[in-house]
mmCIF file of C-alpha atoms in Angstrom:
data_model
loop_
_atom_site.group_PDB
_atom_site.id
_atom_site.type_symbol
_atom_site.label_atom_id
_atom_site.label_comp_id
_atom_site.label_asym_id
_atom_site.label_seq_id
_atom_site.Cartn_x
_atom_site.Cartn_y
_atom_site.Cartn_z
ATOM 1 C CA MET A 1 -29.366 -14.791 -4.505
ATOM 2 C CA SER A 2 -29.319 -16.369 -1.050
ATOM 3 C CA LEU A 3 -26.696 -14.870 1.243
ATOM 4 C CA PRO A 4 -24.180 -17.124 2.995
ATOM 5 C CA ALA A 5 -24.428 -17.677 6.736
ATOM 6 C CA THR A 6 -20.738 -18.430 7.255
ATOM 7 C CA THR A 7 -17.365 -17.371 5.888
ATOM 8 C CA ARG A 8 -13.894 -18.838 5.933
ATOM 9 C CA GLU A 9 -11.402 -16.425 7.412
ATOM 10 C CA TYR A 10 -7.797 -16.388 8.565
ATOM 11 C CA ARG A 11 -6.796 -15.321 12.062
ATOM 12 C CA LEU A 12 -3.492 -14.893 13.875
ATOM 13 C CA THR A 13 -3.699 -17.301 16.779
ATOM 14 C CA THR A 14 -0.667 -16.087 18.748
ATOM 15 C CA ALA A 15 0.933 -13.496 16.413
ATOM 16 C CA ASP A 16 4.153 -15.492 16.482
ATOM 17 C CA GLY A 17 5.038 -15.227 12.796
ATOM 18 C CA THR A 18 3.673 -16.092 9.373
ATOM 19 C CA HIS A 19 3.252 -19.779 10.336
ATOM 20 C CA ASP A 20 0.585 -18.662 12.823
ATOM 21 C CA ILE A 21 -2.004 -17.667 10.167
ATOM 22 C CA ASN A 22 -4.818 -20.183 10.575
ATOM 23 C CA ILE A 23 -8.050 -20.622 8.636
ATOM 24 C CA GLN A 24 -11.364 -21.104 10.416
ATOM 25 C CA GLU A 25 -15.098 -20.755 9.867
ATOM 26 C CA ALA A 26 -17.078 -17.844 11.288
ATOM 27 C CA SER A 27 -20.693 -16.694 11.122
ATOM 28 C CA ILE A 28 -21.647 -13.669 9.023
ATOM 29 C CA ARG A 29 -23.828 -11.057 10.662
ATOM 30 C CA ALA A 30 -26.330 -9.104 8.596
ATOM 31 C CA PRO A 31 -25.209 -5.573 7.652
ATOM 32 C CA ASN A 32 -26.889 -2.789 9.594
ATOM 33 C CA SER A 33 -28.689 0.152 7.965
ATOM 34 C CA PHE A 34 -25.479 1.918 6.863
ATOM 35 C CA GLU A 35 -23.333 -1.116 6.013
ATOM 36 C CA VAL A 36 -22.830 -3.455 3.065
ATOM 37 C CA LEU A 37 -21.802 -7.090 2.783
ATOM 38 C CA VAL A 38 -18.952 -7.583 0.315
ATOM 39 C CA LYS A 39 -17.859 -10.827 -1.285
ATOM 40 C CA VAL A 40 -14.069 -10.569 -1.230
ATOM 41 C CA HIS A 41 -12.513 -11.552 -4.561
ATOM 42 C CA ALA A 42 -8.860 -10.660 -3.968
ATOM 43 C CA VAL A 43 -6.505 -9.448 -1.215
ATOM 44 C CA SER A 44 -3.018 -8.014 -1.614
ATOM 45 C CA LEU A 45 -0.209 -8.189 0.926
ATOM 46 C CA GLN A 46 1.929 -5.428 2.462
ATOM 47 C CA TYR A 47 5.196 -5.380 4.423
ATOM 48 C CA ARG A 48 2.914 -4.238 7.271
ATOM 49 C CA ASP A 49 1.250 -7.664 7.227
ATOM 50 C CA LEU A 50 4.558 -9.292 8.181
ATOM 51 C CA LEU A 51 4.855 -6.911 11.155
ATOM 52 C CA VAL A 52 1.302 -7.734 12.266
ATOM 53 C CA SER A 53 2.002 -11.470 11.986
ATOM 54 C CA ARG A 54 4.912 -11.014 14.440
ATOM 55 C CA ASN A 55 2.986 -8.682 16.752
ATOM 56 C CA ASN A 56 5.474 -5.922 15.832
ATOM 57 C CA TYR A 57 3.161 -3.420 14.180
ATOM 58 C CA PRO A 58 4.028 -0.094 15.860
ATOM 59 C CA LEU A 59 0.534 1.373 15.501
ATOM 60 C CA GLY A 60 -1.144 -1.412 17.440
ATOM 61 C CA GLN A 61 -3.297 -4.461 16.729
ATOM 62 C CA ILE A 62 -6.114 -6.330 18.429
ATOM 63 C CA PRO A 63 -5.556 -9.925 19.621
ATOM 64 C CA HIS A 64 -6.284 -12.758 17.150
ATOM 65 C CA VAL A 65 -6.880 -10.264 14.376
ATOM 66 C CA VAL A 66 -8.091 -11.198 10.898
ATOM 67 C CA PRO A 67 -5.073 -9.892 8.942
ATOM 68 C CA CYS A 68 -4.680 -7.769 5.804
ATOM 69 C CA SER A 69 -6.030 -4.358 4.848
ATOM 70 C CA ASP A 70 -6.278 -4.387 1.046
ATOM 71 C CA MET A 71 -9.167 -5.984 -0.798
ATOM 72 C CA ALA A 72 -11.335 -5.807 -3.859
ATOM 73 C CA GLY A 73 -14.766 -7.342 -3.973
ATOM 74 C CA GLU A 74 -18.398 -7.288 -4.991
ATOM 75 C CA VAL A 75 -21.330 -5.863 -3.042
ATOM 76 C CA VAL A 76 -23.828 -8.668 -2.322
ATOM 77 C CA SER A 77 -26.107 -7.009 0.253
ATOM 78 C CA VAL A 78 -26.909 -3.379 1.091
ATOM 79 C CA GLY A 79 -28.313 -1.875 4.310
ATOM 80 C CA ASP A 80 -31.672 -0.149 3.956
ATOM 81 C CA GLU A 81 -30.235 3.360 4.607
ATOM 82 C CA VAL A 82 -27.253 3.039 2.249
ATOM 83 C CA LYS A 83 -27.236 5.489 -0.659
ATOM 84 C CA GLY A 84 -25.193 5.225 -3.843
ATOM 85 C CA TRP A 85 -24.295 1.530 -3.678
ATOM 86 C CA SER A 86 -26.070 -1.446 -5.216
ATOM 87 C CA VAL A 87 -25.682 -5.197 -5.334
ATOM 88 C CA GLY A 88 -23.088 -6.083 -7.954
ATOM 89 C CA ASP A 89 -20.950 -2.943 -7.566
ATOM 90 C CA ARG A 90 -17.193 -3.593 -7.664
ATOM 91 C CA VAL A 91 -15.506 -1.941 -4.696
ATOM 92 C CA CYS A 92 -12.395 -1.521 -2.581
ATOM 93 C CA ALA A 93 -12.427 -0.521 1.079
ATOM 94 C CA ASN A 94 -10.256 2.275 2.399
ATOM 95 C CA PHE A 95 -7.325 1.235 4.623
ATOM 96 C CA SER A 96 -8.821 3.191 7.552
ATOM 97 C CA VAL A 97 -12.552 2.593 7.290
ATOM 98 C CA ASP A 98 -13.496 5.835 9.057
ATOM 99 C CA HIS A 99 -10.874 8.105 7.413
ATOM 100 C CA VAL A 100 -13.104 9.865 4.898
ATOM 101 C CA HIS A 101 -11.297 13.227 4.591
ATOM 102 C CA GLY A 102 -8.857 15.494 6.412
ATOM 103 C CA PRO A 103 -5.828 14.603 8.542
ATOM 104 C CA LEU A 104 -5.317 11.345 10.405
ATOM 105 C CA THR A 105 -6.169 11.184 14.134
ATOM 106 C CA ASP A 106 -5.649 8.707 16.978
ATOM 107 C CA GLU A 107 -9.310 7.711 16.666
ATOM 108 C CA LEU A 108 -8.955 7.020 12.942
ATOM 109 C CA LYS A 109 -5.846 4.911 13.523
ATOM 110 C CA ARG A 110 -7.990 2.557 15.549
ATOM 111 C CA THR A 111 -9.998 1.789 12.393
ATOM 112 C CA PHE A 112 -7.051 0.465 10.356
ATOM 113 C CA LEU A 113 -8.129 -2.818 8.768
ATOM 114 C CA GLY A 114 -6.028 -5.802 9.811
ATOM 115 C CA GLY A 115 -4.659 -3.956 12.852
ATOM 116 C CA GLY A 116 -6.990 -1.878 14.961
ATOM 117 C CA ILE A 117 -9.965 -3.865 13.648
ATOM 118 C CA ASP A 118 -10.352 -7.203 11.865
ATOM 119 C CA GLY A 119 -9.050 -7.178 8.323
ATOM 120 C CA VAL A 120 -10.058 -8.597 4.967
ATOM 121 C CA LEU A 121 -8.426 -12.026 4.591
ATOM 122 C CA THR A 122 -11.887 -13.567 4.568
ATOM 123 C CA GLU A 123 -14.435 -14.680 2.007
ATOM 124 C CA TYR A 124 -17.079 -12.134 3.086
ATOM 125 C CA LYS A 125 -16.722 -8.835 4.923
ATOM 126 C CA VAL A 126 -19.297 -6.439 6.406
ATOM 127 C CA LEU A 127 -18.115 -2.858 5.893
ATOM 128 C CA PRO A 128 -19.479 0.661 6.489
ATOM 129 C CA ALA A 129 -20.679 2.117 3.195
ATOM 130 C CA HIS A 130 -18.694 5.324 3.785
ATOM 131 C CA CYS A 131 -15.354 3.492 3.364
ATOM 132 C CA LEU A 132 -16.024 2.201 -0.147
ATOM 133 C CA VAL A 133 -14.607 3.374 -3.486
ATOM 134 C CA ARG A 134 -15.428 2.150 -6.992
ATOM 135 C CA ILE A 135 -12.888 0.031 -8.825
ATOM 136 C CA PRO A 136 -11.619 1.556 -12.116
ATOM 137 C CA ASP A 137 -13.364 -0.229 -14.982
ATOM 138 C CA HIS A 138 -10.192 -1.452 -16.679
ATOM 139 C CA LEU A 139 -8.843 -3.252 -13.597
ATOM 140 C CA SER A 140 -9.474 -6.830 -12.507
ATOM 141 C CA TYR A 141 -10.268 -7.663 -8.889
ATOM 142 C CA GLU A 142 -6.677 -8.865 -8.437
ATOM 143 C CA GLU A 143 -5.291 -5.600 -9.806
ATOM 144 C CA ALA A 144 -7.706 -3.472 -7.785
ATOM 145 C CA SER A 145 -6.783 -5.225 -4.539
ATOM 146 C CA THR A 146 -3.340 -3.596 -4.735
ATOM 147 C CA LEU A 147 -4.711 -0.055 -4.541
ATOM 148 C CA PRO A 148 -5.851 0.692 -0.933
ATOM 149 C CA CYS A 149 -2.442 0.847 0.784
ATOM 150 C CA ALA A 150 0.478 0.758 -1.641
ATOM 151 C CA ALA A 151 -1.059 2.862 -4.398
ATOM 152 C CA LEU A 152 -2.741 5.382 -2.120
ATOM 153 C CA THR A 153 0.444 5.831 -0.074
ATOM 154 C CA ALA A 154 2.393 6.590 -3.244
ATOM 155 C CA TYR A 155 -0.336 8.928 -4.482
ATOM 156 C CA ASN A 156 -0.458 10.780 -1.154
ATOM 157 C CA ALA A 157 3.328 11.212 -1.280
ATOM 158 C CA LEU A 158 3.548 12.575 -4.806
ATOM 159 C CA LEU A 159 0.133 14.137 -5.390
ATOM 160 C CA GLY A 160 -0.874 15.110 -1.878
ATOM 161 C CA PRO A 161 -0.274 18.540 -0.243
ATOM 162 C CA VAL A 162 2.482 19.543 -2.717
ATOM 163 C CA PRO A 163 1.823 17.715 -6.016
ATOM 164 C CA ILE A 164 4.662 16.867 -8.367
ATOM 165 C CA LYS A 165 4.899 18.853 -11.597
ATOM 166 C CA GLY A 166 6.025 17.991 -15.082
ATOM 167 C CA GLY A 167 9.804 18.325 -15.123
ATOM 168 C CA ASP A 168 10.285 17.437 -11.437
ATOM 169 C CA THR A 169 12.713 14.679 -10.474
ATOM 170 C CA VAL A 170 11.518 11.835 -8.235
ATOM 171 C CA LEU A 171 13.590 9.187 -6.451
ATOM 172 C CA VAL A 172 11.969 5.831 -5.642
ATOM 173 C CA GLN A 173 13.737 3.319 -3.395
ATOM 174 C CA GLY A 174 13.473 -0.324 -4.431
ATOM 175 C CA THR A 175 10.758 -2.053 -6.429
ATOM 176 C CA GLY A 176 8.181 -2.908 -3.777
ATOM 177 C CA GLY A 177 4.519 -2.015 -4.106
ATOM 178 C CA VAL A 178 4.691 1.624 -2.976
ATOM 179 C CA SER A 179 7.819 2.361 -5.001
ATOM 180 C CA ILE A 180 6.438 0.870 -8.212
ATOM 181 C CA PHE A 181 3.193 2.831 -7.886
ATOM 182 C CA ALA A 182 5.198 5.994 -7.155
ATOM 183 C CA LEU A 183 7.216 5.375 -10.331
ATOM 184 C CA GLN A 184 4.026 4.954 -12.376
ATOM 185 C CA PHE A 185 2.340 8.057 -10.925
ATOM 186 C CA ALA A 186 5.500 10.135 -11.423
ATOM 187 C CA VAL A 187 5.863 9.082 -15.069
ATOM 188 C CA ALA A 188 2.154 9.724 -15.671
ATOM 189 C CA SER A 189 2.642 13.228 -14.246
ATOM 190 C CA GLY A 190 5.598 14.064 -16.498
ATOM 191 C CA ALA A 191 8.364 13.726 -13.896
ATOM 192 C CA THR A 192 11.797 12.170 -14.340
ATOM 193 C CA VAL A 193 12.307 9.087 -12.155
ATOM 194 C CA ILE A 194 15.487 7.759 -10.549
ATOM 195 C CA ALA A 195 15.086 4.200 -9.230
ATOM 196 C CA THR A 196 17.378 2.379 -6.829
ATOM 197 C CA SER A 197 17.524 -1.384 -6.203
ATOM 198 C CA SER A 198 19.928 -4.142 -5.244
ATOM 199 C CA SER A 199 18.996 -6.088 -8.382
ATOM 200 C CA ASP A 200 19.766 -5.271 -12.015
ATOM 201 C CA VAL A 201 16.836 -7.489 -13.030
ATOM 202 C CA LYS A 202 14.444 -5.412 -10.938
ATOM 203 C CA LEU A 203 15.975 -2.207 -12.267
ATOM 204 C CA LYS A 204 15.293 -3.432 -15.804
ATOM 205 C CA LEU A 205 11.574 -3.584 -14.972
ATOM 206 C CA ALA A 206 11.780 -0.082 -13.485
ATOM 207 C CA ALA A 207 13.247 1.108 -16.783
ATOM 208 C CA GLU A 208 10.438 -0.595 -18.714
ATOM 209 C CA LEU A 209 7.944 1.322 -16.561
ATOM 210 C CA GLY A 210 9.603 4.630 -17.399
ATOM 211 C CA ALA A 211 12.466 5.199 -14.937
ATOM 212 C CA THR A 212 15.182 7.303 -16.601
ATOM 213 C CA HIS A 213 18.096 6.710 -14.228
ATOM 214 C CA LEU A 214 18.879 3.385 -12.516
ATOM 215 C CA VAL A 215 21.197 2.892 -9.524
ATOM 216 C CA ASN A 216 22.184 -0.508 -8.092
ATOM 217 C CA TYR A 217 22.963 0.390 -4.474
ATOM 218 C CA ARG A 218 24.985 -2.809 -3.934
ATOM 219 C CA LYS A 219 27.312 -1.845 -6.746
ATOM 220 C CA THR A 220 27.117 1.851 -5.824
ATOM 221 C CA PRO A 221 26.856 2.052 -2.004
ATOM 222 C CA ASP A 222 27.135 5.866 -2.096
ATOM 223 C CA TRP A 223 24.044 6.088 -4.279
ATOM 224 C CA GLU A 224 23.281 9.587 -3.062
ATOM 225 C CA THR A 225 26.447 10.813 -4.813
ATOM 226 C CA GLU A 226 25.296 9.191 -8.049
ATOM 227 C CA VAL A 227 21.881 10.848 -7.669
ATOM 228 C CA LEU A 228 23.522 14.231 -7.330
ATOM 229 C CA ARG A 229 25.683 13.480 -10.358
ATOM 230 C CA VAL A 230 22.801 12.584 -12.695
ATOM 231 C CA THR A 231 20.840 15.655 -11.536
ATOM 232 C CA GLY A 232 23.771 17.989 -12.156
ATOM 233 C CA GLY A 233 24.155 18.613 -8.433
ATOM 234 C CA LYS A 234 20.579 19.856 -8.058
ATOM 235 C CA GLY A 235 19.208 16.799 -6.258
ATOM 236 C CA VAL A 236 15.672 15.452 -6.509
ATOM 237 C CA ASN A 237 12.419 17.278 -5.823
ATOM 238 C CA HIS A 238 10.623 14.332 -4.205
ATOM 239 C CA ILE A 239 11.976 11.206 -2.482
ATOM 240 C CA VAL A 240 9.675 8.315 -1.611
ATOM 241 C CA GLU A 241 11.570 7.199 1.478
ATOM 242 C CA VAL A 242 10.750 3.580 2.327
ATOM 243 C CA GLY A 243 14.036 2.548 3.938
ATOM 244 C CA GLY A 244 13.938 4.491 7.174
ATOM 245 C CA PRO A 245 17.023 4.739 9.426
ATOM 246 C CA GLY A 246 19.356 3.016 6.954
ATOM 247 C CA THR A 247 18.604 5.328 4.019
ATOM 248 C CA LEU A 248 17.301 8.572 5.508
ATOM 249 C CA ALA A 249 20.677 10.309 5.791
ATOM 250 C CA LYS A 250 21.503 9.470 2.183
ATOM 251 C CA SER A 251 18.120 10.816 1.066
ATOM 252 C CA ALA A 252 18.740 14.043 2.960
ATOM 253 C CA LYS A 253 22.082 14.464 1.182
ATOM 254 C CA CYS A 254 20.548 14.337 -2.308
ATOM 255 C CA ILE A 255 17.291 16.231 -1.811
ATOM 256 C CA ALA A 256 16.878 19.362 -3.913
ATOM 257 C CA TYR A 257 16.520 22.846 -2.468
ATOM 258 C CA ALA A 258 12.945 23.097 -1.149
ATOM 259 C CA GLY A 259 12.463 19.423 -1.988
ATOM 260 C CA TRP A 260 10.301 16.910 -0.118
ATOM 261 C CA ILE A 261 11.234 13.651 1.593
ATOM 262 C CA HIS A 262 8.106 11.552 2.106
ATOM 263 C CA ALA A 263 8.794 9.160 4.997
ATOM 264 C CA ILE A 264 6.469 6.206 4.575
ATOM 265 C CA GLY A 265 8.389 3.136 5.794
ATOM 266 C CA HIS A 266 11.231 1.611 7.762
ATOM 267 C CA VAL A 267 12.364 -1.475 5.834
ATOM 268 C CA THR A 268 15.907 -0.929 7.149
ATOM 269 C CA GLU A 269 16.448 -1.083 10.888
ATOM 270 C CA ASP A 270 19.873 0.487 11.535
ATOM 271 C CA GLY A 271 21.432 3.787 10.545
ATOM 272 C CA ASP A 272 22.824 7.048 11.827
ATOM 273 C CA VAL A 273 20.267 9.787 11.279
ATOM 274 C CA SER A 274 22.024 12.468 13.345
ATOM 275 C CA SER A 275 23.056 14.402 10.209
ATOM 276 C CA VAL A 276 19.522 14.613 8.790
ATOM 277 C CA PRO A 277 18.434 17.882 10.456
ATOM 278 C CA MET A 278 21.476 19.784 9.170
ATOM 279 C CA HIS A 279 21.112 18.394 5.637
ATOM 280 C CA LEU A 280 17.473 19.493 5.578
ATOM 281 C CA LEU A 281 18.431 22.894 6.907
ATOM 282 C CA ALA A 282 21.211 23.304 4.358
ATOM 283 C CA ARG A 283 18.862 22.475 1.481
ATOM 284 C CA THR A 284 15.842 24.288 2.989
ATOM 285 C CA ALA A 285 14.050 20.977 2.431
ATOM 286 C CA PHE A 286 10.982 19.381 3.998
ATOM 287 C CA MET A 287 10.265 15.948 5.450
ATOM 288 C CA ARG A 288 6.767 14.650 6.122
ATOM 289 C CA GLY A 289 5.468 11.395 7.489
ATOM 290 C CA LEU A 290 2.349 9.869 6.029
ATOM 291 C CA ILE A 291 0.181 6.803 6.547
ATOM 292 C CA VAL A 292 -1.892 5.914 3.467
ATOM 293 C CA GLY A 293 -4.693 8.495 3.004
ATOM 294 C CA PRO A 294 -8.431 9.304 3.283
ATOM 295 C CA ARG A 295 -11.216 7.898 1.132
ATOM 296 C CA THR A 296 -11.630 11.159 -0.802
ATOM 297 C CA GLN A 297 -7.980 10.954 -1.863
ATOM 298 C CA PHE A 298 -8.532 7.325 -2.898
ATOM 299 C CA GLU A 299 -11.333 8.525 -5.199
ATOM 300 C CA ASN A 300 -9.053 11.202 -6.705
ATOM 301 C CA MET A 301 -6.342 8.594 -7.278
ATOM 302 C CA ASN A 302 -8.744 6.274 -9.071
ATOM 303 C CA ARG A 303 -9.676 9.078 -11.464
ATOM 304 C CA LEU A 304 -5.989 9.396 -12.391
ATOM 305 C CA ILE A 305 -5.649 5.623 -12.765
ATOM 306 C CA SER A 306 -8.733 5.518 -15.000
ATOM 307 C CA ALA A 307 -7.630 8.478 -17.121
ATOM 308 C CA THR A 308 -4.096 7.170 -17.680
ATOM 309 C CA LYS A 309 -4.984 3.443 -17.716
ATOM 310 C CA ILE A 310 -2.267 2.643 -15.176
ATOM 311 C CA GLU A 311 -2.076 -1.110 -14.555
ATOM 312 C CA PRO A 312 -0.730 -2.379 -11.220
ATOM 313 C CA ILE A 313 2.296 -4.669 -11.386
ATOM 314 C CA ILE A 314 1.511 -8.057 -9.830
ATOM 315 C CA ASP A 315 4.387 -10.445 -9.241
ATOM 316 C CA ARG A 316 2.408 -13.531 -8.261
ATOM 317 C CA VAL A 317 -1.128 -14.642 -7.375
ATOM 318 C CA PHE A 318 -1.789 -17.283 -4.710
ATOM 319 C CA SER A 319 -5.038 -19.107 -3.921
ATOM 320 C CA PHE A 320 -6.924 -18.479 -0.664
ATOM 321 C CA GLU A 321 -5.707 -21.819 0.664
ATOM 322 C CA GLU A 322 -2.102 -20.775 -0.097
ATOM 323 C CA ALA A 323 -2.142 -17.692 2.150
ATOM 324 C CA ARG A 324 0.771 -18.943 4.262
ATOM 325 C CA ALA A 325 2.842 -19.502 1.113
ATOM 326 C CA ALA A 326 1.981 -15.963 -0.032
ATOM 327 C CA TYR A 327 3.268 -14.590 3.273
ATOM 328 C CA GLY A 328 6.434 -16.650 2.903
ATOM 329 C CA TYR A 329 7.009 -15.273 -0.582
ATOM 330 C CA LEU A 330 6.527 -11.743 0.735
ATOM 331 C CA GLU A 331 9.054 -12.465 3.467
ATOM 332 C CA SER A 332 11.602 -13.677 0.899
ATOM 333 C CA GLN A 333 11.624 -10.204 -0.759
ATOM 334 C CA LYS A 334 11.993 -11.790 -4.173
ATOM 335 C CA HIS A 335 8.941 -10.033 -5.579
ATOM 336 C CA VAL A 336 8.633 -6.972 -7.792
ATOM 337 C CA GLY A 337 5.396 -5.090 -7.344
ATOM 338 C CA LYS A 338 2.552 -6.780 -5.483
ATOM 339 C CA ILE A 339 1.649 -10.222 -4.142
ATOM 340 C CA VAL A 340 -2.049 -11.095 -4.364
ATOM 341 C CA ILE A 341 -4.254 -13.758 -2.770
ATOM 342 C CA LYS A 342 -7.211 -14.757 -4.952
ATOM 343 C CA VAL A 343 -9.998 -15.355 -2.454
ATOM 344 C CA SER A 344 -13.012 -16.136 -4.625
ATOM 345 C CA LYS A 345 -12.983 -18.906 -7.187
ATOM 346 C CA ASP A 346 -15.664 -17.223 -9.324
#
């Protein structure tokens, strides 16, 4: 198989919004001794990608970056010192290419794909071999592309330092990628799930995936009171907190004694969080921030996915040429689960 000399890739010309994602041709360098060349088959989008497109990503981004962090592809060339990988292997890359194990650091943040370094919205990508994980056999490339950020974030929240147990209660906010994966991991672990959403249609899907209690927060603005009611006043053991300032105080009001709030997003912009410290104190509860996870945790997650045959929920698949439309659909917030861009036609 002859290797390509060029690749089509998207770049943010001015980082002025989703309209600024432009396709161009670039040369492909040969992988060095410890790198591989991957043919990208599919890429999935995150809320983070909207922030990067507007130059609003709080953790920093390089100018004219190739966007997106989440891909699944096929190894097509291997450096001469690479061990354990062969041409034809199906792989994902970790969100932070140098975060192999242990806690995150400032140095590791600078290796976030699609932010600190060029991302994966390209036909071919050279990657360090140490960032790769194998795709579970039962997943397609499109399904596997949803794993690096959304799935691993959910896994880190619920099965990280203090893993959920059978019989625990978990609250997931909304039906975006992280929340849906959190629901699936919680159900697979024997926990009871409470799901919130502004849409009864989306809540119906949450129920089909195993959520026991459903709360429409437009119809029930004081959803934290309803959460306490359905838990008999005990509250929930784990909350996957994606809202940020607008939901954090409500989460703190319905956390269980010694429960965990996992702060992973800030979809809402406004809210009074001044009461949060006292609510946490009163419930002797914990709050932790997290940003995705290391490669070793990704490998652990894939073992769970393989053992339980979890299948990612994909709302819609766009072609590589429709990347701008995919971003627009993400911005509309009409989706449930993940939005995927199919890069390769074969």
